[in-house]
């Protein structure tokens, strides 16, 4: 058959023609397809033998041998195929009798048949090896083909068609849509067209493929997607230029020159100078060269690994030499993070590198192994054991961790820092937390430390600072109870400590603390009035009277009894259930924060108490009583109690418990500082809430005061403790009382309540006059100053001037040596300056007269008119000499006395204001720079960030006060005149680097920066401060600054307060605020600060994301499970789950004053 049917005539002509022509056109025939020579499929052998000789290549035989041996091979093939077919039939019959009959589907049988046919086809194509080895002497051509592979088709005759007819039907073709996929040749089609068609007029529709290939638009992924975030952890490739021979062609790019073209010299203990090569170093180590020298570390990863390896060797060498250096061990533990970021140093292959790189557990295990080695060498090191416990929080269960903590506390019962961390750990474990458990733990801690201090535990000595640390732990316990809702127990603790410290009988003073507590129990259970209650006389008076026969009970006059205020808890029953519960709960918190005591005049007993939780037993306070021998700590106890009650005494909790006690956002309230930057009294409570306050976040009630009974309780406390002190301490208490009353006046001014302002002002002036009438207070300049300021706030300017003039006349000619006189004159001058509309008449004002008369000898004279220039020059010289003397004295004496520090501060502030009024703002700034340059050597930067008023006043507090005066002057000058904001911003930035914990400076900074349109500089500054300090204030004010900017943007976008138009892009403020919150709660101080969690939860709820807000709430409970305000916020934000939150509060033993059952009864009534 012809290869191409169209040329069949040509091939026939070639056969009849000459042999030469036939040889040329021989390629046109296809002798492999011969008609009539192929046996039917039934006669083909199953394994057709092939004539293949061993060792011969499998090639086709020439066409000449095909015609000679066709007949012989055909006969042999037919005979062999018939014999094998008979054998197969017999075998099938034999197997058919053995097998049981099974029904098979047609599809399975038909599917197997094409496979068997294909096997037969393949087997018939080759001749078996055995038959090819038999000698064939019948034909000479067969002998020639012994060395070659002969195909079956090649041996057939060329006559006939080369197609087979399969007469056996395949039922599968009827059942399925297409042929069996194994019978279809596989190919790949390139393009949808076909050769020979006109693409403009004709087209082919391919079945199973789309007519047109859709253009896949691949979405460009941003850098923050999940897929690309992983790229951030991949190390960058260093770009460096290779030394190549210069070429004449111009370069297509500018090559990047690398300064480190040569591998840096690695310094080790064998090669300290880095001058030996590798072979010399190996010789020093006693090693020979390697068999296959590796190439030098020319690449960047090799150099980095070499540097890391050198650091590891250096650490190991130092640790071997000095295993007792705990700081070195801690540094080695911290170094593991850097090593694991470059794991190629220890990895075997790339796969292991990736595993190491992403395995946090591997890093933790390695750190743990290092710490265990360190503890073996340093058995008494507490820091190493604490680091191990902190690391094991990732591995161990809470119960196991608590046991390890208990073992550590048992070994070191005298370590106050360890106790503080242990209490914080137990307090923040949600799974094992309960209020009673933590309360008892505080009692155990304080009683153990008291035993160590008394010498009862002989095995452990008293460490320095134990008494101060015990006082800080006591305050931490009181704030813990207040935040958990058990305010009655917290008040009882303060009451017990006041009696235990100041009214101790002489007969028990020599006993240890445990013995004194045993004697104190009868007094507590006797029912006698305690501190803050009417008729309280103290423990000592009760003991003396008991020795004489007890108190004489006098029936009080019934006329003195005032009716109790009828405060209705539920005023509107139509409100939702959760709002009614929140209002009633907060109302009871405000009214019932004092412990309930039976009133003997009304013949009440303990059974008459409606809420048993309001009664406080001795077991709740007995273990926590401690003995304070220091006079300073005793006065701080009174200040802390007053601050706890809401009196602005100026006391701030110690740094160890400050952020735990922060739960109010009043740190952002500027008060009247915007209107009066010079004289605004900073009544901030540092974010620490007072007792009886569970208000919602953002509710400004910082100076509203308590109800009538609460204010009476505070007055009783003042009357009880003021006789215990004398001198400046007594004046300070009176000043705190007067400031508390003045704060209510400022609150009325803030709310513009004129009716209440009049009554409150009258009451406040009455208290001030009564205090000044006392003989010990008549010469107290600080009280006169506060009284004059009160008159000024009430609008009585002339009366206030008369009070100031009277006080200055009483002081006499003390000149610049008295700090209180300087402060009085300073406040008088500042109030006068704030009355000026501009600075044109500042030099002739009453303020310059006051500051000038302060430097003159002789009695004070009232203001008569313009101050003479000669007097101004004399006053300036006097200020200069006095300030220089104060600076010299402060630098000479090592422990600077408090009086010298106070005098330096007052004098510098007066001189700065004097220079500002007479010369200008630049002269005032120069005074500040002079003081700063002299004192900055004695103060470390950020040294005051974690030290507050609880510490002794030193040069750090002096410099901080002068800095505040400097910034206040700049703010006032910007307010009243045209002056750039840059000096003020720079001054605030510089001051905050030194005092990152000063909230007044932060408030001013945020307020000034909020006026700027560019936030990048502010953000860089916040980022730098948060990296350099552990204070939480930078985080809080950074969040507040971004929230202020967000509110500003939304105000611009809103039209008439209705809808938001996205004309101004938000520029990612929401995500930035979320990131700031997340970073802040990852710090040690931020993770357990209730205020930060409340702000975070409030912000997310304001965005409308309820699910994420709920997740943050439960995350907050994991860190601060004791904060009742978090649960109350959750009830407000997620009212549908109020019952779940109340059950959780009950389970954790938080104080729920209004149970749901009682609420249902009240609603029914």
mmCIF file of N, CA and C in Angstrom, residues 804-893:
data_model
loop_
_atom_site.group_PDB
_atom_site.id
_atom_site.type_symbol
_atom_site.label_atom_id
_atom_site.label_comp_id
_atom_site.label_asym_id
_atom_site.label_seq_id
_atom_site.Cartn_x
_atom_site.Cartn_y
_atom_site.Cartn_z
ATOM 1 N N UNK A 804 -3.975 88.333 100.288
ATOM 2 C CA UNK A 804 -2.554 88.231 99.919
ATOM 3 C C UNK A 804 -1.727 89.295 100.633
ATOM 4 N N UNK A 805 -2.196 90.530 100.619
ATOM 5 C CA UNK A 805 -1.441 91.600 101.270
ATOM 6 C C UNK A 805 -1.308 91.355 102.764
ATOM 7 N N UNK A 806 -2.374 90.840 103.377
ATOM 8 C CA UNK A 806 -2.315 90.542 104.810
ATOM 9 C C UNK A 806 -1.280 89.463 105.104
ATOM 10 N N UNK A 807 -1.277 88.424 104.298
ATOM 11 C CA UNK A 807 -0.326 87.334 104.510
ATOM 12 C C UNK A 807 1.102 87.803 104.295
ATOM 13 N N UNK A 808 1.336 88.657 103.274
ATOM 14 C CA UNK A 808 2.698 89.150 103.026
ATOM 15 C C UNK A 808 3.145 90.102 104.135
ATOM 16 N N UNK A 809 2.233 90.837 104.668
ATOM 17 C CA UNK A 809 2.595 91.736 105.769
ATOM 18 C C UNK A 809 2.927 90.948 107.028
ATOM 19 N N UNK A 810 2.201 89.844 107.259
ATOM 20 C CA UNK A 810 2.489 89.006 108.425
ATOM 21 C C UNK A 810 3.851 88.340 108.309
ATOM 22 N N UNK A 811 4.265 88.013 107.110
ATOM 23 C CA UNK A 811 5.523 87.272 106.935
ATOM 24 C C UNK A 811 6.723 88.104 107.317
ATOM 25 N N UNK A 812 6.655 89.429 107.132
ATOM 26 C CA UNK A 812 7.780 90.272 107.508
ATOM 27 C C UNK A 812 8.867 90.248 106.453
ATOM 28 N N UNK A 813 10.051 90.706 106.850
ATOM 29 C CA UNK A 813 11.177 90.842 105.925
ATOM 30 C C UNK A 813 12.014 89.573 105.920
ATOM 31 N N UNK A 814 11.479 88.497 105.341
ATOM 32 C CA UNK A 814 12.257 87.251 105.240
ATOM 33 C C UNK A 814 13.081 87.201 103.960
ATOM 34 N N UNK A 815 12.862 88.158 103.076
ATOM 35 C CA UNK A 815 13.552 88.239 101.784
ATOM 36 C C UNK A 815 13.357 86.954 100.988
ATOM 37 N N UNK A 816 14.419 86.431 100.396
ATOM 38 C CA UNK A 816 14.330 85.287 99.495
ATOM 39 C C UNK A 816 14.755 83.985 100.163
ATOM 40 N N UNK A 817 14.784 83.978 101.502
ATOM 41 C CA UNK A 817 15.258 82.780 102.183
ATOM 42 C C UNK A 817 14.129 81.829 102.562
ATOM 43 N N UNK A 818 12.911 82.294 102.498
ATOM 44 C CA UNK A 818 11.775 81.472 102.894
ATOM 45 C C UNK A 818 11.076 80.967 101.636
ATOM 46 N N UNK A 819 10.987 79.644 101.494
ATOM 47 C CA UNK A 819 10.378 79.052 100.302
ATOM 48 C C UNK A 819 8.877 79.300 100.281
ATOM 49 N N UNK A 820 8.208 79.247 101.437
ATOM 50 C CA UNK A 820 6.754 79.456 101.467
ATOM 51 C C UNK A 820 6.387 80.884 101.085
ATOM 52 N N UNK A 821 7.210 81.837 101.507
ATOM 53 C CA UNK A 821 6.954 83.228 101.139
ATOM 54 C C UNK A 821 7.124 83.435 99.635
ATOM 55 N N UNK A 822 8.128 82.807 99.078
ATOM 56 C CA UNK A 822 8.332 82.900 97.624
ATOM 57 C C UNK A 822 7.161 82.286 96.866
ATOM 58 N N UNK A 823 6.641 81.147 97.343
ATOM 59 C CA UNK A 823 5.503 80.515 96.686
ATOM 60 C C UNK A 823 4.248 81.381 96.783
ATOM 61 N N UNK A 824 4.057 82.023 97.946
ATOM 62 C CA UNK A 824 2.902 82.906 98.112
ATOM 63 C C UNK A 824 2.985 84.082 97.141
ATOM 64 N N UNK A 825 4.165 84.725 97.075
ATOM 65 C CA UNK A 825 4.331 85.860 96.159
ATOM 66 C C UNK A 825 4.208 85.412 94.706
ATOM 67 N N UNK A 826 4.686 84.223 94.406
ATOM 68 C CA UNK A 826 4.623 83.713 93.026
ATOM 69 C C UNK A 826 3.170 83.520 92.590
ATOM 70 N N UNK A 827 2.348 82.903 93.445
ATOM 71 C CA UNK A 827 0.943 82.700 93.091
ATOM 72 C C UNK A 827 0.223 84.043 92.933
ATOM 73 N N UNK A 828 0.520 84.983 93.804
ATOM 74 C CA UNK A 828 -0.087 86.319 93.713
ATOM 75 C C UNK A 828 0.271 86.969 92.374
ATOM 76 N N UNK A 829 1.545 86.899 92.003
ATOM 77 C CA UNK A 829 1.993 87.506 90.740
ATOM 78 C C UNK A 829 1.395 86.783 89.534
ATOM 79 N N UNK A 830 1.307 85.455 89.591
ATOM 80 C CA UNK A 830 0.749 84.707 88.460
ATOM 81 C C UNK A 830 -0.724 85.039 88.247
ATOM 82 N N UNK A 831 -1.471 85.162 89.340
ATOM 83 C CA UNK A 831 -2.883 85.505 89.201
ATOM 84 C C UNK A 831 -3.044 86.899 88.593
ATOM 85 N N UNK A 832 -2.166 87.823 88.970
ATOM 86 C CA UNK A 832 -2.241 89.167 88.402
ATOM 87 C C UNK A 832 -1.852 89.154 86.926
ATOM 88 N N UNK A 833 -0.869 88.357 86.569
ATOM 89 C CA UNK A 833 -0.434 88.295 85.168
ATOM 90 C C UNK A 833 -1.549 87.740 84.291
ATOM 91 N N UNK A 834 -2.286 86.766 84.795
ATOM 92 C CA UNK A 834 -3.344 86.163 83.984
ATOM 93 C C UNK A 834 -4.507 87.113 83.739
ATOM 94 N N UNK A 835 -4.575 88.179 84.523
ATOM 95 C CA UNK A 835 -5.615 89.176 84.288
ATOM 96 C C UNK A 835 -5.277 90.087 83.118
ATOM 97 N N UNK A 836 -3.990 90.140 82.726
ATOM 98 C CA UNK A 836 -3.565 91.042 81.658
ATOM 99 C C UNK A 836 -4.043 90.504 80.311
ATOM 100 N N UNK A 837 -4.578 91.431 79.498
ATOM 101 C CA UNK A 837 -4.997 91.029 78.151
ATOM 102 C C UNK A 837 -3.801 90.893 77.224
ATOM 103 N N UNK A 838 -2.759 91.707 77.431
ATOM 104 C CA UNK A 838 -1.521 91.580 76.662
ATOM 105 C C UNK A 838 -0.375 91.961 77.583
ATOM 106 N N UNK A 839 0.843 91.958 77.050
ATOM 107 C CA UNK A 839 2.035 92.178 77.866
ATOM 108 C C UNK A 839 2.563 93.603 77.756
ATOM 109 N N UNK A 840 1.785 94.523 77.180
ATOM 110 C CA UNK A 840 2.309 95.892 77.027
ATOM 111 C C UNK A 840 2.430 96.607 78.370
ATOM 112 N N UNK A 841 1.541 96.308 79.279
ATOM 113 C CA UNK A 841 1.629 96.952 80.585
ATOM 114 C C UNK A 841 2.141 96.031 81.670
ATOM 115 N N UNK A 842 2.887 94.975 81.272
ATOM 116 C CA UNK A 842 3.339 93.995 82.253
ATOM 117 C C UNK A 842 4.345 94.582 83.217
ATOM 118 N N UNK A 843 5.237 95.458 82.704
ATOM 119 C CA UNK A 843 6.283 96.008 83.572
ATOM 120 C C UNK A 843 5.704 96.934 84.636
ATOM 121 N N UNK A 844 4.526 97.481 84.396
ATOM 122 C CA UNK A 844 3.918 98.412 85.360
ATOM 123 C C UNK A 844 2.857 97.731 86.205
ATOM 124 N N UNK A 845 2.703 96.420 86.061
ATOM 125 C CA UNK A 845 1.592 95.743 86.710
ATOM 126 C C UNK A 845 1.887 95.489 88.182
ATOM 127 N N UNK A 846 0.851 95.027 88.856
ATOM 128 C CA UNK A 846 0.963 94.697 90.269
ATOM 129 C C UNK A 846 1.878 93.496 90.480
ATOM 130 N N UNK A 847 1.977 92.594 89.479
ATOM 131 C CA UNK A 847 2.819 91.399 89.621
ATOM 132 C C UNK A 847 4.284 91.769 89.788
ATOM 133 N N UNK A 848 4.757 92.760 89.011
ATOM 134 C CA UNK A 848 6.154 93.190 89.155
ATOM 135 C C UNK A 848 6.380 93.815 90.529
ATOM 136 N N UNK A 849 5.390 94.513 91.013
ATOM 137 C CA UNK A 849 5.509 95.110 92.364
ATOM 138 C C UNK A 849 5.654 94.011 93.420
ATOM 139 N N UNK A 850 4.863 92.949 93.299
ATOM 140 C CA UNK A 850 4.921 91.880 94.293
ATOM 141 C C UNK A 850 6.288 91.206 94.260
ATOM 142 N N UNK A 851 6.794 90.902 93.059
ATOM 143 C CA UNK A 851 8.081 90.207 92.945
ATOM 144 C C UNK A 851 9.246 91.114 93.324
ATOM 145 N N UNK A 852 9.101 92.414 93.142
ATOM 146 C CA UNK A 852 10.167 93.352 93.532
ATOM 147 C C UNK A 852 10.213 93.508 95.046
ATOM 148 N N UNK A 853 9.048 93.657 95.678
ATOM 149 C CA UNK A 853 9.006 93.810 97.132
ATOM 150 C C UNK A 853 9.502 92.561 97.849
ATOM 151 N N UNK A 854 9.461 91.411 97.157
ATOM 152 C CA UNK A 854 9.946 90.175 97.784
ATOM 153 C C UNK A 854 11.438 90.248 98.067
ATOM 154 N N UNK A 855 12.204 91.012 97.278
ATOM 155 C CA UNK A 855 13.662 91.080 97.449
ATOM 156 C C UNK A 855 14.082 92.175 98.403
ATOM 157 N N UNK A 856 13.175 93.070 98.791
ATOM 158 C CA UNK A 856 13.534 94.218 99.628
ATOM 159 C C UNK A 856 13.358 93.888 101.104
ATOM 160 N N UNK A 857 14.183 94.531 101.886
ATOM 161 C CA UNK A 857 14.049 94.422 103.332
ATOM 162 C C UNK A 857 13.020 95.427 103.830
ATOM 163 N N UNK A 858 12.384 95.083 104.918
ATOM 164 C CA UNK A 858 11.371 95.984 105.453
ATOM 165 C C UNK A 858 9.988 95.416 105.233
ATOM 166 N N UNK A 859 9.018 96.061 105.842
ATOM 167 C CA UNK A 859 7.638 95.560 105.743
ATOM 168 C C UNK A 859 7.107 95.697 104.322
ATOM 169 N N UNK A 860 6.131 94.836 104.048
ATOM 170 C CA UNK A 860 5.535 94.829 102.716
ATOM 171 C C UNK A 860 4.606 96.017 102.560
ATOM 172 N N UNK A 861 4.702 96.695 101.429
ATOM 173 C CA UNK A 861 3.828 97.821 101.144
ATOM 174 C C UNK A 861 2.885 97.475 100.010
ATOM 175 N N UNK A 862 1.665 97.935 100.118
ATOM 176 C CA UNK A 862 0.680 97.629 99.083
ATOM 177 C C UNK A 862 1.014 98.359 97.791
ATOM 178 N N UNK A 863 0.375 97.952 96.729
ATOM 179 C CA UNK A 863 0.657 98.482 95.395
ATOM 180 C C UNK A 863 0.111 99.895 95.279
ATOM 181 N N UNK A 864 0.973 100.829 94.842
ATOM 182 C CA UNK A 864 0.583 102.232 94.691
ATOM 183 C C UNK A 864 0.650 102.709 93.255
ATOM 184 N N UNK A 865 1.382 102.015 92.420
ATOM 185 C CA UNK A 865 1.491 102.455 91.030
ATOM 186 C C UNK A 865 2.685 101.802 90.366
ATOM 187 N N UNK A 866 3.224 102.505 89.358
ATOM 188 C CA UNK A 866 4.318 101.957 88.579
ATOM 189 C C UNK A 866 5.564 101.777 89.438
ATOM 190 N N UNK A 867 6.247 100.633 89.204
ATOM 191 C CA UNK A 867 7.478 100.321 89.938
ATOM 192 C C UNK A 867 8.629 101.052 89.268
ATOM 193 N N UNK A 868 9.507 101.672 90.076
ATOM 194 C CA UNK A 868 10.641 102.413 89.539
ATOM 195 C C UNK A 868 11.663 101.463 88.928
ATOM 196 N N UNK A 869 12.360 101.947 87.918
ATOM 197 C CA UNK A 869 13.363 101.131 87.227
ATOM 198 C C UNK A 869 14.513 100.776 88.156
ATOM 199 N N UNK A 870 14.836 101.670 89.108
ATOM 200 C CA UNK A 870 15.925 101.392 90.046
ATOM 201 C C UNK A 870 15.577 100.190 90.910
ATOM 202 N N UNK A 871 14.341 100.118 91.346
ATOM 203 C CA UNK A 871 13.923 98.985 92.174
ATOM 204 C C UNK A 871 13.959 97.684 91.368
ATOM 205 N N UNK A 872 13.628 97.779 90.085
ATOM 206 C CA UNK A 872 13.674 96.571 89.238
ATOM 207 C C UNK A 872 15.108 96.088 89.089
ATOM 208 N N UNK A 873 16.058 97.025 88.879
ATOM 209 C CA UNK A 873 17.466 96.626 88.736
ATOM 210 C C UNK A 873 17.993 96.007 90.024
ATOM 211 N N UNK A 874 17.646 96.619 91.165
ATOM 212 C CA UNK A 874 18.084 96.066 92.446
ATOM 213 C C UNK A 874 17.499 94.674 92.677
ATOM 214 N N UNK A 875 16.238 94.505 92.336
ATOM 215 C CA UNK A 875 15.616 93.194 92.513
ATOM 216 C C UNK A 875 16.284 92.150 91.619
ATOM 217 N N UNK A 876 16.636 92.552 90.372
ATOM 218 C CA UNK A 876 17.281 91.582 89.477
ATOM 219 C C UNK A 876 18.628 91.142 90.044
ATOM 220 N N UNK A 877 19.407 92.084 90.572
ATOM 221 C CA UNK A 877 20.697 91.719 91.160
ATOM 222 C C UNK A 877 20.514 90.813 92.373
ATOM 223 N N UNK A 878 19.510 91.105 93.179
ATOM 224 C CA UNK A 878 19.262 90.267 94.353
ATOM 225 C C UNK A 878 18.874 88.854 93.941
ATOM 226 N N UNK A 879 18.048 88.736 92.922
ATOM 227 C CA UNK A 879 17.668 87.404 92.426
ATOM 228 C C UNK A 879 18.885 86.639 91.911
ATOM 229 N N UNK A 880 19.733 87.334 91.170
ATOM 230 C CA UNK A 880 20.906 86.664 90.591
ATOM 231 C C UNK A 880 21.821 86.128 91.684
ATOM 232 N N UNK A 881 22.109 86.960 92.689
ATOM 233 C CA UNK A 881 23.009 86.517 93.771
ATOM 234 C C UNK A 881 22.378 85.378 94.576
ATOM 235 N N UNK A 882 21.096 85.483 94.872
ATOM 236 C CA UNK A 882 20.443 84.440 95.674
ATOM 237 C C UNK A 882 20.393 83.114 94.900
ATOM 238 N N UNK A 883 20.102 83.189 93.600
ATOM 239 C CA UNK A 883 20.041 81.951 92.813
ATOM 240 C C UNK A 883 21.408 81.295 92.706
ATOM 241 N N UNK A 884 22.461 82.118 92.518
ATOM 242 C CA UNK A 884 23.797 81.544 92.418
ATOM 243 C C UNK A 884 24.218 80.893 93.733
ATOM 244 N N UNK A 885 23.858 81.515 94.851
ATOM 245 C CA UNK A 885 24.182 80.919 96.156
ATOM 246 C C UNK A 885 23.461 79.589 96.347
ATOM 247 N N UNK A 886 22.186 79.528 95.938
ATOM 248 C CA UNK A 886 21.435 78.266 96.079
ATOM 249 C C UNK A 886 22.028 77.162 95.209
ATOM 250 N N UNK A 887 22.420 77.515 93.996
ATOM 251 C CA UNK A 887 23.018 76.512 93.106
ATOM 252 C C UNK A 887 24.343 76.006 93.649
ATOM 253 N N UNK A 888 25.144 76.915 94.201
ATOM 254 C CA UNK A 888 26.428 76.489 94.771
ATOM 255 C C UNK A 888 26.219 75.585 95.985
ATOM 256 N N UNK A 889 25.241 75.911 96.824
ATOM 257 C CA UNK A 889 24.983 75.084 98.005
ATOM 258 C C UNK A 889 24.478 73.690 97.625
ATOM 259 N N UNK A 890 23.648 73.626 96.596
ATOM 260 C CA UNK A 890 23.107 72.324 96.189
ATOM 261 C C UNK A 890 24.168 71.429 95.596
ATOM 262 N N UNK A 891 25.196 72.026 94.962
ATOM 263 C CA UNK A 891 26.252 71.206 94.379
ATOM 264 C C UNK A 891 27.296 70.800 95.395
ATOM 265 N N UNK A 892 27.405 71.529 96.511
ATOM 266 C CA UNK A 892 28.431 71.216 97.510
ATOM 267 C C UNK A 892 27.987 70.063 98.393
ATOM 268 N N UNK A 893 26.788 70.167 98.955
ATOM 269 C CA UNK A 893 26.318 69.147 99.901
ATOM 270 C C UNK A 893 25.808 67.932 99.135
#
